[in-house]
Structure formats: structure tokens, C-alpha cells
Coordinates of C-alpha atoms in Angstrom, one line a residue:
M1 CA 9.8 13.4 25.4
I2 CA 7.5 10.8 23.7
D3 CA 4.9 13.8 23.1
R4 CA 7.7 15.7 21.6
L5 CA 8.8 13.1 19.2
E6 CA 5.0 12.4 18.4
F7 CA 5.2 16.0 17.2
I8 CA 8.2 15.3 15.2
L9 CA 6.6 12.6 13.3
A10 CA 3.0 14.4 12.8
L11 CA 4.9 17.3 11.2
A12 CA 6.6 14.7 8.9
R13 CA 3.4 13.4 8.0
E14 CA 1.6 16.6 7.3
Q15 CA 4.2 18.9 6.4
H16 CA 2.4 22.1 8.3
F17 CA 2.3 23.3 11.6
G18 CA -1.2 24.0 12.0
R19 CA -2.4 20.4 10.5
A20 CA 0.3 18.6 12.7
A21 CA -1.1 20.3 15.8
Q22 CA -4.7 19.5 15.0
A23 CA -3.4 15.6 14.2
C24 CA -1.8 15.6 17.7
G25 CA -4.8 17.2 19.3
V26 CA -3.1 20.5 20.7
S27 CA -2.6 24.1 19.9
Q28 CA -0.2 25.0 17.3
Q29 CA 1.5 27.0 20.1
T30 CA 1.8 23.7 22.0
L31 CA 3.4 22.0 19.3
S32 CA 5.5 24.6 18.3
A33 CA 6.8 25.0 22.0
G34 CA 7.3 21.3 22.2
V35 CA 9.6 21.3 19.1
K36 CA 11.4 24.2 20.4
Q37 CA 12.2 22.6 24.0
L38 CA 13.1 19.4 22.0
E39 CA 15.7 21.7 20.1
E40 CA 16.9 22.9 23.1
R41 CA 17.4 19.6 25.1
L42 CA 19.4 18.2 22.1
G43 CA 21.1 21.4 21.3
V44 CA 20.6 21.6 17.7
M45 CA 17.9 23.1 15.3
L46 CA 15.4 20.2 14.1
V47 CA 13.2 22.4 11.9
Q48 CA 13.5 25.0 9.0
R49 CA 11.6 27.8 9.9
G50 CA 9.9 30.7 7.9
S51 CA 6.2 31.8 7.3
R52 CA 5.6 28.2 6.9
F53 CA 7.0 24.7 7.7
Q54 CA 10.0 24.3 5.0
G55 CA 11.5 20.9 6.2
F56 CA 13.8 19.4 8.8
T57 CA 17.4 20.4 9.0
P58 CA 19.9 17.5 8.5
E59 CA 19.9 17.0 12.2
G60 CA 16.3 17.0 12.3
E61 CA 16.2 14.1 9.7
R62 CA 18.4 12.2 11.9
V63 CA 16.4 12.6 14.9
L64 CA 13.3 11.8 12.9
E65 CA 14.7 8.5 12.3
W66 CA 15.2 7.9 16.1
A67 CA 11.7 9.4 16.5
R68 CA 10.3 6.7 14.5
R69 CA 12.0 3.7 16.5
I70 CA 11.6 5.6 19.8
V71 CA 7.7 6.1 19.3
G72 CA 7.1 2.8 17.7
D73 CA 9.0 1.0 20.4
A74 CA 6.6 3.0 22.7
R75 CA 3.5 2.0 21.1
A76 CA 5.0 -1.6 21.0
M77 CA 5.6 -1.9 25.0
R78 CA 1.8 -0.6 25.5
Q79 CA 0.3 -2.5 23.0
E80 CA 2.2 -5.7 24.6
V81 CA 1.3 -4.8 28.2
A82 CA -2.4 -4.4 27.1
A83 CA -2.3 -7.7 25.4
L84 CA -1.0 -9.4 28.5
R85 CA -4.0 -8.0 30.5
R86 CA -6.7 -8.5 28.2
G87 CA -5.6 -10.5 25.1
L88 CA -5.2 -9.3 21.8
S89 CA -7.3 -5.9 20.8
G90 CA -6.9 -2.7 19.2
T91 CA -7.1 -1.6 15.6
L92 CA -4.8 -2.9 12.8
R93 CA -4.3 0.0 10.2
M94 CA -3.7 -1.6 6.9
A95 CA -3.4 -0.2 3.3
A96 CA -3.5 -2.3 -0.1
V97 CA -2.5 -1.4 -3.7
P98 CA -5.8 -1.4 -5.6
T99 CA -5.0 -4.2 -7.6
A100 CA -4.4 -6.4 -4.2
T101 CA -7.8 -5.1 -2.7
P102 CA -9.8 -8.6 -3.6
V103 CA -7.3 -10.3 -1.4
V104 CA -7.5 -8.4 2.0
A105 CA -10.5 -10.6 3.1
A106 CA -8.3 -13.8 2.7
L107 CA -6.2 -12.5 5.6
T108 CA -8.7 -10.0 7.6
T109 CA -11.5 -12.9 7.8
P110 CA -9.3 -15.7 9.6
F111 CA -7.6 -13.3 11.9
R112 CA -10.8 -11.9 13.2
A113 CA -12.2 -15.4 13.8
R114 CA -9.1 -16.1 16.1
H115 CA -8.9 -12.9 17.5
P116 CA -12.7 -11.0 17.9
A117 CA -11.2 -8.2 19.8
V118 CA -9.6 -6.8 17.0
R119 CA -10.8 -4.2 14.6
F120 CA -9.5 -3.2 11.3
S121 CA -9.1 0.2 9.1
V122 CA -8.4 -0.8 5.7
Q123 CA -7.4 1.9 2.6
S124 CA -6.6 1.7 -0.8
A125 CA -3.1 3.1 -1.4
T126 CA -0.3 3.4 -4.0
S127 CA 3.0 1.6 -3.3
H128 CA 5.0 4.5 -2.4
E129 CA 2.4 5.8 0.1
I130 CA 2.2 2.6 1.7
I131 CA 5.8 2.3 2.3
R132 CA 5.8 6.1 3.2
Q133 CA 2.9 5.4 5.9
I134 CA 4.7 2.6 7.2
A135 CA 7.9 4.4 7.8
N136 CA 6.0 7.2 9.7
L137 CA 4.2 4.6 11.8
E138 CA 0.9 5.9 10.1
L139 CA 0.0 2.0 9.0
D140 CA 0.9 -1.2 10.7
A141 CA 0.9 -3.3 7.5
G142 CA 0.7 -3.0 3.7
L143 CA -0.3 -5.4 1.0
T144 CA 2.1 -4.6 -2.2
Y145 CA 4.7 -5.6 -4.7
L146 CA 7.8 -6.8 -3.3
E147 CA 10.4 -6.9 -6.2
N148 CA 10.0 -3.8 -8.2
E149 CA 10.5 -0.9 -6.4
P150 CA 12.1 -0.1 -3.1
L151 CA 10.5 -1.0 0.2
G152 CA 12.8 0.6 2.8
R153 CA 12.9 -1.4 6.2
V154 CA 10.2 -3.7 6.1
T155 CA 9.6 -7.7 6.9
M156 CA 7.6 -9.0 4.3
V157 CA 5.6 -12.3 3.4
P158 CA 5.2 -12.9 -0.3
L159 CA 1.7 -14.1 -0.7
Y160 CA 0.9 -14.8 -4.5
R161 CA 2.0 -14.0 -8.2
E162 CA -0.1 -11.3 -9.9
Q163 CA -1.0 -12.4 -13.2
Y164 CA -2.5 -10.3 -16.1
R165 CA -5.5 -10.5 -18.4
L166 CA -6.9 -8.6 -21.2
L167 CA -10.5 -7.9 -20.0
T168 CA -12.5 -7.2 -23.5
A169 CA -15.8 -7.6 -25.0
A170 CA -16.7 -11.4 -26.2
D171 CA -17.5 -10.6 -29.3
G172 CA -14.5 -8.4 -29.9
I173 CA -11.5 -8.9 -32.0
Y174 CA -9.8 -11.1 -29.6
G175 CA -12.7 -11.9 -27.4
G176 CA -12.8 -15.6 -28.7
R177 CA -9.2 -16.3 -28.3
D178 CA -7.7 -18.5 -25.4
S179 CA -4.9 -16.2 -25.1
V180 CA -3.3 -12.8 -26.7
T181 CA 0.2 -11.8 -26.7
W182 CA 1.8 -8.3 -25.2
A183 CA 1.9 -7.1 -28.7
E184 CA -1.2 -7.9 -29.8
V185 CA -2.6 -6.0 -26.9
A186 CA -0.4 -3.1 -27.5
H187 CA -2.6 -2.1 -30.3
I188 CA -6.2 -2.1 -28.5
P189 CA -7.7 1.3 -27.0
L190 CA -7.5 0.5 -23.2
C191 CA -8.5 2.1 -20.0
L192 CA -6.0 1.9 -17.3
L193 CA -4.9 2.9 -14.0
T194 CA -3.1 6.1 -13.4
P195 CA 0.6 6.4 -13.8
N196 CA 0.9 7.0 -10.3
M197 CA -0.1 3.4 -9.6
Q198 CA 2.6 0.7 -9.7
N199 CA 0.4 -1.9 -11.6
R200 CA 0.1 0.9 -14.5
R201 CA 3.9 1.2 -14.5
I202 CA 4.5 -2.6 -14.9
I203 CA 1.9 -2.5 -17.9
D204 CA 3.7 0.3 -19.3
R205 CA 7.0 -1.3 -19.2
Q206 CA 5.5 -4.6 -20.9
L207 CA 4.0 -2.5 -23.8
R208 CA 7.3 -0.5 -24.3
A209 CA 9.0 -3.8 -24.4
V210 CA 7.2 -4.9 -27.4
G211 CA 7.6 -1.5 -29.1
A212 CA 4.4 0.1 -28.4
E213 CA 4.2 3.6 -26.4
P214 CA 1.3 3.5 -23.9
A215 CA -1.9 5.7 -24.5
P216 CA -4.7 4.7 -22.8
I217 CA -8.1 6.3 -23.7
L218 CA -9.1 6.3 -20.2
E219 CA -7.0 6.7 -16.9
S220 CA -8.6 6.5 -13.5
N221 CA -7.0 5.6 -9.8
S222 CA -10.3 3.8 -9.2
M223 CA -10.8 0.0 -10.2
I224 CA -14.7 0.4 -9.6
V225 CA -14.1 3.6 -12.6
L226 CA -12.3 0.8 -14.8
V227 CA -14.6 -2.3 -14.2
T228 CA -17.7 -0.6 -14.9
H229 CA -16.7 0.7 -18.1
V230 CA -15.3 -2.7 -19.2
R231 CA -18.5 -4.3 -18.2
T232 CA -20.3 -2.4 -20.8
A233 CA -18.3 -4.5 -23.4
K234 CA -17.2 -1.2 -25.0
W235 CA -14.1 -0.7 -23.2
A236 CA -11.0 -3.0 -23.0
S237 CA -8.5 -2.8 -19.9
I238 CA -5.5 -5.0 -18.4
M239 CA -6.1 -6.4 -15.0
P240 CA -4.5 -9.0 -12.5
A241 CA -6.3 -12.2 -12.7
A242 CA -7.6 -12.4 -8.8
L243 CA -9.0 -9.0 -9.5
A244 CA -11.0 -9.7 -12.9
E245 CA -12.3 -13.0 -10.9
T246 CA -13.6 -11.0 -8.1
F247 CA -15.5 -8.5 -10.2
R248 CA -17.5 -11.6 -11.8
L249 CA -17.8 -9.9 -15.5
T250 CA -20.7 -10.3 -17.4
E251 CA -21.4 -12.9 -20.4
R252 CA -20.4 -10.0 -22.6
V253 CA -16.9 -9.7 -21.5
R254 CA -14.2 -12.1 -21.5
A255 CA -10.9 -12.1 -19.1
V256 CA -8.1 -13.5 -21.8
P257 CA -4.9 -14.4 -20.2
I258 CA -1.8 -12.4 -21.7
T259 CA 1.2 -14.0 -22.6
D260 CA 4.4 -14.2 -24.6
P261 CA 6.2 -13.2 -22.5
D262 CA 4.3 -14.8 -19.4
V263 CA 4.3 -11.8 -17.1
S264 CA 3.9 -12.2 -13.3
H265 CA 4.6 -9.8 -10.3
T266 CA 5.0 -11.1 -6.2
I267 CA 2.3 -9.4 -4.3
G268 CA 2.9 -9.8 -0.4
L269 CA 2.3 -8.4 2.9
V270 CA 4.8 -5.7 4.4
V271 CA 5.2 -4.7 8.2
P272 CA 7.6 -2.2 9.8
D273 CA 11.0 -4.0 10.3
R274 CA 10.8 -3.9 14.3
D275 CA 11.9 -6.1 17.1
P276 CA 10.1 -6.6 18.9
M277 CA 6.9 -6.4 16.9
T278 CA 3.7 -5.1 18.4
P279 CA 1.6 -8.3 19.1
L280 CA -0.9 -7.2 16.8
V281 CA 1.4 -7.2 14.0
A282 CA 3.6 -10.4 14.9
A283 CA -0.1 -11.9 15.1
F284 CA -1.0 -10.8 11.6
L285 CA 2.3 -11.5 10.4
A286 CA 2.1 -15.4 11.4
E287 CA -1.5 -15.4 9.9
A288 CA -0.2 -14.2 6.4
R289 CA 2.5 -16.7 6.7
A290 CA 0.1 -19.7 7.3
I291 CA -2.2 -18.4 4.5
A292 CA 0.4 -17.9 1.8
P293 CA 0.7 -21.2 0.5
H294 CA -3.2 -22.0 0.1
L295 CA -3.7 -18.4 -1.5
E296 CA -1.1 -19.1 -4.1
N297 CA -2.6 -22.2 -4.9
D298 CA -6.1 -21.0 -5.2
L299 CA -5.3 -17.7 -7.1
A300 CA -3.1 -19.8 -9.6
A301 CA -6.1 -22.0 -10.7
L302 CA -7.6 -18.6 -12.0

């Protein structure tokens, strides 16, 4: 039964029979047969079939929800038994929104010091992707925004408030200022993240609030691309204070606080809302709670 529920989860992830089978390490025939056997046992159709995967039936959507719970519990049980036998180990799968990637090391470094047998898999992803992958058991934890858009069933730990800086040439129009307003920033040609990133949606809302329509001259889903352009002192951007500090900009580029209004948004750790949690996730959550007060103070000084 667990194996067949894993097939359902793989189908939800991949939206394709062949790729789902490959992800499960079985043939497509084996996966299709397993899903069919599950349908026969439950007495309902779960998958809308055609020449290709067409989605789940209403009954299939409900079974998918149960599959996530049951498979998650089964994995938690196996991990807890293994932890009792040999201590905390395994791989913690984590993702972070691009603007929060500099903070990942503040969590993983002390955690590894306490649990040296643990490995990490860290990727950059949009906030939507993080929540989707957590729901589908593809991730153990995510670093994302907590208050702007729906998060679903997660347990969260607020870590810090993201504040914003204008990155601009030191000899530019605002390079010598102690602060700038959002209205002033609205008139500068900018390079920004792509609209599928929540940071970009936050910036767009602020610019529209002061009567401007966002029209960046360069968009990218990579912070490295944005920063390398800014470092030439020929481009400007809006970035979180923590990110600006991490990239150690050249003397030709300044990070100027954006005020009027002062805007900040909470970044935090999210994990699946499950009881009991896997030992690995529970320990990582405890680490985040211990670090949060110090992290907030460190970043507030930027």
C-alpha cells in the first residue's frame, strides 16, 4: 500500500506517467499497474486517463491528501527508529527564496556542529515552489516569506524582518544620500528579479503604491546576475539589506536604505505541519527557534 501511495505522490509531482515511474525507480507498466490495483482496492477511479496523464479525479485528489499524510508518517517512523539506533543522520532537504539564501548558513552551520552525521541538500526556489514541494513531501524545510501569501499547512518559525536597500552607483543621483524614498526609487531604471519571485511582487506593490508602474530594464531569476550588473556601477537594483551585505559591494556601489514608508517583511523557516515530526525536522526546527533572536539582532544592525 505504501508503495502504491508513493506512486500517487510521484504522479502529483511529475504530472506524467513516464517521469513518475522513473522517479520511483520502476517501469511505467509497474507504476500503472500499482495505481490500478489501488483503484480496485478503494473501488474508485483516481486518475483521469487518456493518451497522457490528465490529472486526478475528485476522489483521487482526496486520496492524494491521505497519501501525503500516510507516506509522511511512514517516513517519519522509519527515520525515528533509525535515529534511536544510530543517532540523528540522513539528508535534510531544504529550499530558500533567492533573497534569503545568505541566511541558510546561519542555520545549517550550527546544526551540523551538533549533528555531524546529517547531510544537507539546499536549493533556491520561489515561495510557491517551496510550499508546493513541502506539501508533496519533496522538501523537509523551507526559508520563505511568512505573511504575504498563503502558506498552507506548515509549522513556522519567524527569523528576521527583510528590509530594503537601493543599490546604486556611489557617484549617482542618490549615491550620496543617507536614505531615499520609494517615490524617488520609482524613477530610477532598475534591474529586478522576475515577477514569479515574491520579492519582486513586494517591490511592485510598493512602487504602485507611490503611483509608479514597475518597468525594470533587466529581469532575472538569479541574484548573481543582478549583483554582477550592479557591481559595474552602471545599474541599480532594490535588494534586501542582508543580501546587499553578503555580496560585499565595491566602493563604487552603495546600499542606501529605502524609507517613507519603511517597509519590511518577515522571513522564516517553514516545515510540514505534522505530529509527530521526523526527528531530523524536529531538531532543525528547535535549532531555528534558538537562533532566531540572535539572527534578528544581527540583521537589524545592517
